[in-house]
JSON list of C-alpha atoms in Angstrom, two decimals:
[
{"chain": "X", "resi": 185, "resn": "ILE", "atom": "CA", "xyz": [12.09, -0.22, -2.58]},
{"chain": "X", "resi": 186, "resn": "VAL", "atom": "CA", "xyz": [11.71, 2.10, -5.53]},
{"chain": "X", "resi": 187, "resn": "GLY", "atom": "CA", "xyz": [9.02, 1.12, -8.07]},
{"chain": "X", "resi": 188, "resn": "ALA", "atom": "CA", "xyz": [7.14, -1.41, -5.91]},
{"chain": "X", "resi": 189, "resn": "ASP", "atom": "CA", "xyz": [3.50, -1.88, -6.87]},
{"chain": "X", "resi": 190, "resn": "VAL", "atom": "CA", "xyz": [1.04, -0.95, -4.13]},
{"chain": "X", "resi": 191, "resn": "GLU", "atom": "CA", "xyz": [-2.64, -1.88, -4.34]},
{"chain": "X", "resi": 192, "resn": "LEU", "atom": "CA", "xyz": [-5.28, -0.64, -1.92]},
{"chain": "X", "resi": 193, "resn": "THR", "atom": "CA", "xyz": [-8.77, -2.18, -2.05]},
{"chain": "X", "resi": 194, "resn": "ASN", "atom": "CA", "xyz": [-12.03, -1.25, -0.34]},
{"chain": "X", "resi": 195, "resn": "GLY", "atom": "CA", "xyz": [-15.14, -3.14, -1.38]},
{"chain": "X", "resi": 196, "resn": "GLY", "atom": "CA", "xyz": [-15.29, -2.94, -5.17]},
{"chain": "X", "resi": 197, "resn": "SER", "atom": "CA", "xyz": [-12.84, -0.03, -5.47]},
{"chain": "X", "resi": 198, "resn": "THR", "atom": "CA", "xyz": [-9.11, -0.44, -6.10]},
{"chain": "X", "resi": 199, "resn": "TRP", "atom": "CA", "xyz": [-6.33, 2.16, -6.16]},
{"chain": "X", "resi": 200, "resn": "ASN", "atom": "CA", "xyz": [-2.88, 1.40, -7.60]},
{"chain": "X", "resi": 201, "resn": "ARG", "atom": "CA", "xyz": [0.35, 3.31, -7.08]},
{"chain": "X", "resi": 202, "resn": "GLN", "atom": "CA", "xyz": [4.08, 2.73, -7.39]},
{"chain": "X", "resi": 203, "resn": "THR", "atom": "CA", "xyz": [6.52, 3.69, -4.69]},
{"chain": "X", "resi": 204, "resn": "GLY", "atom": "CA", "xyz": [8.71, 6.70, -5.42]},
{"chain": "X", "resi": 205, "resn": "TRP", "atom": "CA", "xyz": [12.42, 7.26, -4.89]},
{"chain": "X", "resi": 206, "resn": "CYS", "atom": "CA", "xyz": [11.90, 7.19, -1.10]},
{"chain": "X", "resi": 207, "resn": "GLY", "atom": "CA", "xyz": [9.99, 3.88, -1.16]},
{"chain": "X", "resi": 208, "resn": "GLN", "atom": "CA", "xyz": [6.65, 5.44, -0.27]},
{"chain": "X", "resi": 209, "resn": "ALA", "atom": "CA", "xyz": [3.28, 5.53, -2.00]},
{"chain": "X", "resi": 210, "resn": "TYR", "atom": "CA", "xyz": [0.62, 8.14, -1.27]},
{"chain": "X", "resi": 211, "resn": "PHE", "atom": "CA", "xyz": [-3.13, 7.73, -1.61]},
{"chain": "X", "resi": 212, "resn": "GLY", "atom": "CA", "xyz": [-5.33, 10.81, -1.38]},
{"chain": "X", "resi": 213, "resn": "GLY", "atom": "CA", "xyz": [-9.09, 11.18, -1.30]},
{"chain": "X", "resi": 214, "resn": "LEU", "atom": "CA", "xyz": [-9.82, 7.96, 0.58]},
{"chain": "X", "resi": 215, "resn": "SER", "atom": "CA", "xyz": [-12.82, 7.46, 2.82]},
{"chain": "X", "resi": 216, "resn": "ILE", "atom": "CA", "xyz": [-11.72, 8.33, 6.34]},
{"chain": "X", "resi": 217, "resn": "SER", "atom": "CA", "xyz": [-12.17, 5.67, 9.03]},
{"chain": "X", "resi": 218, "resn": "SER", "atom": "CA", "xyz": [-12.59, 2.85, 6.53]},
{"chain": "X", "resi": 219, "resn": "ASP", "atom": "CA", "xyz": [-10.89, -0.53, 6.29]},
{"chain": "X", "resi": 220, "resn": "TYR", "atom": "CA", "xyz": [-8.73, -1.32, 3.27]},
{"chain": "X", "resi": 221, "resn": "GLU", "atom": "CA", "xyz": [-6.81, -4.36, 2.05]},
{"chain": "X", "resi": 222, "resn": "LEU", "atom": "CA", "xyz": [-3.19, -3.61, 1.15]},
{"chain": "X", "resi": 223, "resn": "GLU", "atom": "CA", "xyz": [-0.95, -5.59, -1.21]},
{"chain": "X", "resi": 224, "resn": "LEU", "atom": "CA", "xyz": [2.65, -4.82, -2.16]},
{"chain": "X", "resi": 225, "resn": "SER", "atom": "CA", "xyz": [4.76, -6.49, -4.82]},
{"chain": "X", "resi": 226, "resn": "ALA", "atom": "CA", "xyz": [8.16, -5.87, -6.35]},
{"chain": "X", "resi": 227, "resn": "THR", "atom": "CA", "xyz": [10.54, -7.76, -8.61]},
{"chain": "X", "resi": 228, "resn": "ASP", "atom": "CA", "xyz": [12.72, -10.22, -6.65]},
{"chain": "X", "resi": 229, "resn": "PHE", "atom": "CA", "xyz": [10.63, -9.78, -3.47]},
{"chain": "X", "resi": 230, "resn": "ALA", "atom": "CA", "xyz": [7.80, -11.84, -1.97]},
{"chain": "X", "resi": 231, "resn": "THR", "atom": "CA", "xyz": [4.37, -10.26, -2.38]},
{"chain": "X", "resi": 232, "resn": "GLN", "atom": "CA", "xyz": [3.08, -8.91, 0.92]},
{"chain": "X", "resi": 233, "resn": "ASN", "atom": "CA", "xyz": [-0.66, -9.06, 1.64]},
{"chain": "X", "resi": 234, "resn": "ILE", "atom": "CA", "xyz": [-1.64, -6.90, 4.57]},
{"chain": "X", "resi": 235, "resn": "GLY", "atom": "CA", "xyz": [-5.04, -7.76, 5.98]},
{"chain": "X", "resi": 236, "resn": "SER", "atom": "CA", "xyz": [-7.53, -5.16, 7.00]},
{"chain": "X", "resi": 237, "resn": "THR", "atom": "CA", "xyz": [-5.87, -1.76, 7.49]},
{"chain": "X", "resi": 238, "resn": "THR", "atom": "CA", "xyz": [-7.90, 1.06, 9.00]},
{"chain": "X", "resi": 239, "resn": "VAL", "atom": "CA", "xyz": [-7.35, 4.47, 7.43]},
{"chain": "X", "resi": 240, "resn": "SER", "atom": "CA", "xyz": [-8.08, 7.33, 9.79]},
{"chain": "X", "resi": 241, "resn": "GLY", "atom": "CA", "xyz": [-6.59, 10.73, 9.00]},
{"chain": "X", "resi": 242, "resn": "VAL", "atom": "CA", "xyz": [-2.89, 10.50, 8.20]},
{"chain": "X", "resi": 243, "resn": "THR", "atom": "CA", "xyz": [-2.14, 6.77, 8.33]},
{"chain": "X", "resi": 244, "resn": "VAL", "atom": "CA", "xyz": [1.27, 5.20, 7.84]},
{"chain": "X", "resi": 245, "resn": "GLN", "atom": "CA", "xyz": [1.76, 1.49, 7.24]},
{"chain": "X", "resi": 246, "resn": "GLU", "atom": "CA", "xyz": [5.35, 0.24, 7.29]},
{"chain": "X", "resi": 247, "resn": "VAL", "atom": "CA", "xyz": [5.95, -2.96, 5.35]},
{"chain": "X", "resi": 248, "resn": "ILE", "atom": "CA", "xyz": [9.19, -4.93, 5.20]},
{"chain": "X", "resi": 249, "resn": "MET", "atom": "CA", "xyz": [9.65, -6.75, 1.90]},
{"chain": "X", "resi": 250, "resn": "THR", "atom": "CA", "xyz": [11.66, -10.00, 1.89]},
{"chain": "X", "resi": 251, "resn": "PRO", "atom": "CA", "xyz": [13.54, -11.46, -1.08]}
]
């Protein structure tokens, strides 16, 4: 989904991105081996809340959005 809002939260810090033309969002400079909460939202799709996600090196989280 192009232009989906992606929010990554760790403690009191929050990072926001929008997905690009390939449906991906990139976050750089995160604390390695930390747990983050992940939320995705897009027009006409149900918001997806992903519980604790561990970031360790290059981490990929695939999320399927439903209308």
